[in-house]
Amino acid sequence: MVAWARPTEKSGRVAGIGVDEVAPCHAAGGFDVTYVKADGARMRGIKAPRADEPALPAERHHRCCPIVAATVIGRPLDETAAHRPERVAAVTGLSRRRADHGRRRWRSLLASPEGALQGVPAAARVVPVINAVDDAATRRARRPPRRRLALAASARFDRVVLTCHHKSRTDPLVAIIER
């Protein structure tokens, strides 16, 4: 694996390369696949992009993997759970005051053309990733009704991937939910 980054003024961090630099780096490296981290949530579990985000290279045409954290399910939509919670509320149409709409929140955000699908070409395959799935969340997500709800968010989804970052797991893949 090769990663490109550049220095930044932020302590302990690096900055990415510009979107216009992705194709030349891909070609120069002779790679079959290049992954681009296009939009970050500032260490929070969910976010909605601004109008000028995500920063995707013009050559994007294969896959897009929008990511939300399972840890936001059932939590209030505030600054601890979301980067730009007001934008998430605007995109999903959900209130910031209620905590009981967590599953609807991430499903509607993943399926929204102003949310996770913003800037994603119609021909791209979209495979949402629900990250930070711990044992309890895994049990809930694997129940048959939850599978249908995750996939029902958009006709563009033929699968949803569940992953875990818990250090006790040697394989971060928890499950692949398919139609």
XYZ file of C-alpha atoms in Angstrom:
179
model
C 0.000 0.000 0.000
C 1.153 3.513 -0.820
C -0.320 6.659 0.742
C 0.138 10.235 -0.389
C 0.020 13.090 2.070
C 1.667 16.412 2.729
C 2.530 18.383 5.828
C -0.061 20.558 7.497
C -0.022 23.189 10.192
C -2.173 20.956 12.417
C -0.095 19.149 15.021
C 0.010 15.362 14.644
C -1.819 15.377 11.314
C -1.110 15.302 7.608
C -3.021 16.845 4.717
C -4.158 15.021 1.626
C -3.125 15.714 -1.927
C -5.299 17.821 -4.217
C -7.995 16.195 -6.326
C -6.089 17.189 -9.474
C -3.076 15.205 -8.251
C -4.858 11.849 -7.822
C -4.873 10.740 -11.479
C -1.175 11.571 -12.093
C -0.179 9.713 -8.891
C -2.323 6.734 -9.906
C -0.797 6.637 -13.376
C 2.774 7.133 -12.155
C 2.399 4.310 -9.663
C 0.857 1.922 -12.205
C -1.831 0.970 -9.693
C -4.934 -1.070 -10.440
C -6.911 0.688 -7.702
C -6.597 4.012 -5.931
C -8.644 4.807 -2.840
C -9.437 8.415 -2.016
C -10.543 9.584 1.417
C -12.654 12.445 0.192
C -14.454 13.845 3.207
C -13.844 13.542 6.927
C -16.197 13.827 9.890
C -13.620 15.233 12.335
C -13.631 12.105 14.499
C -17.422 12.079 14.806
C -19.793 9.333 13.748
C -21.829 11.131 11.127
C -21.751 14.206 8.927
C -23.430 15.836 5.969
C -21.302 17.564 3.337
C -21.344 21.255 2.547
C -22.264 22.269 -0.997
C -18.586 22.161 -2.057
C -17.927 18.710 -0.576
C -16.778 16.010 -0.968
C -13.593 16.772 -2.863
C -13.737 13.976 -5.445
C -11.334 13.641 -8.373
C -12.864 13.915 -11.845
C -11.797 10.318 -12.544
C -14.094 8.882 -9.848
C -16.258 6.295 -11.492
C -16.111 2.979 -9.772
C -17.185 2.811 -6.147
C -18.134 5.083 -3.333
C -18.239 3.905 0.277
C -20.009 6.442 2.483
C -19.316 5.717 6.141
C -21.377 6.258 9.280
C -20.643 4.984 12.771
C -23.082 2.654 14.502
C -22.380 4.611 17.672
C -24.672 7.448 16.495
C -27.754 5.228 16.542
C -30.072 6.351 19.297
C -27.951 9.349 20.291
C -29.046 12.966 20.133
C -27.927 14.834 17.056
C -25.347 17.101 18.681
C -21.703 18.121 18.257
C -20.426 15.023 20.053
C -22.091 12.662 17.575
C -22.043 14.687 14.372
C -19.773 17.016 12.480
C -22.078 19.885 11.479
C -25.203 18.518 13.205
C -27.256 21.419 11.834
C -26.377 20.281 8.295
C -27.259 16.660 9.107
C -30.630 17.891 10.435
C -31.214 19.980 7.295
C -30.378 17.109 4.934
C -32.386 14.469 6.795
C -35.258 16.678 7.923
C -34.917 15.351 11.449
C -34.973 17.297 14.688
C -31.785 17.830 16.683
C -33.796 17.525 19.891
C -34.845 13.880 19.632
C -32.624 10.857 20.202
C -35.035 8.158 19.045
C -34.607 8.622 15.298
C -31.041 7.352 14.977
C -31.616 4.608 12.422
C -33.785 6.866 10.265
C -31.105 9.547 10.480
C -28.251 7.540 9.031
C -30.421 5.760 6.458
C -31.809 9.046 5.146
C -28.338 10.636 5.187
C -26.803 7.721 3.265
C -29.530 7.851 0.604
C -29.716 11.631 0.211
C -28.404 13.402 -2.901
C -27.423 16.247 -0.534
C -25.907 13.775 1.930
C -23.678 10.785 1.271
C -24.604 10.623 -2.418
C -23.641 14.237 -3.109
C -21.257 14.390 -6.050
C -21.335 10.618 -6.599
C -21.796 9.820 -10.304
C -24.947 7.911 -11.226
C -22.846 5.062 -12.659
C -20.819 4.580 -9.469
C -21.547 1.595 -7.281
C -22.415 2.772 -3.761
C -21.542 0.458 -0.871
C -22.342 2.070 2.488
C -20.170 1.101 5.438
C -21.529 1.096 8.973
C -18.414 1.308 11.091
C -17.780 0.831 14.820
C -20.243 -2.040 15.052
C -19.742 -3.618 18.463
C -21.302 -6.890 19.584
C -24.652 -5.428 20.704
C -24.983 -3.295 17.575
C -24.043 -6.279 15.440
C -26.839 -8.335 16.917
C -29.340 -5.539 16.231
C -28.050 -4.908 12.700
C -28.120 -8.578 11.756
C -31.802 -9.067 12.577
C -33.761 -9.531 9.322
C -35.841 -6.320 9.657
C -32.676 -4.258 10.124
C -31.194 -5.748 6.968
C -34.205 -4.697 4.934
C -34.147 -1.200 6.434
C -30.481 -0.642 5.595
C -30.911 -1.782 2.008
C -34.267 -0.044 1.569
C -32.643 3.355 2.057
C -31.744 3.519 -1.644
C -32.111 1.432 -4.788
C -28.425 2.238 -5.385
C -27.402 -0.047 -2.518
C -27.072 -3.741 -3.310
C -25.144 -4.338 -0.111
C -24.191 -2.697 3.154
C -20.933 -3.558 4.925
C -20.637 -3.683 8.722
C -17.174 -3.226 10.213
C -15.604 -3.122 13.668
C -12.484 -1.370 14.916
C -12.347 -3.190 18.230
C -8.771 -4.293 18.836
C -9.875 -7.765 19.995
C -11.044 -8.593 16.457
C -8.440 -9.745 13.965
C -10.848 -9.231 11.063
C -12.610 -5.863 10.948
C -15.353 -7.245 8.670
C -18.453 -8.025 10.740
C -20.980 -8.735 8.004
C -22.007 -7.991 4.442
C -25.753 -7.510 4.125
C -26.942 -8.159 0.567
C -30.254 -7.928 -1.248
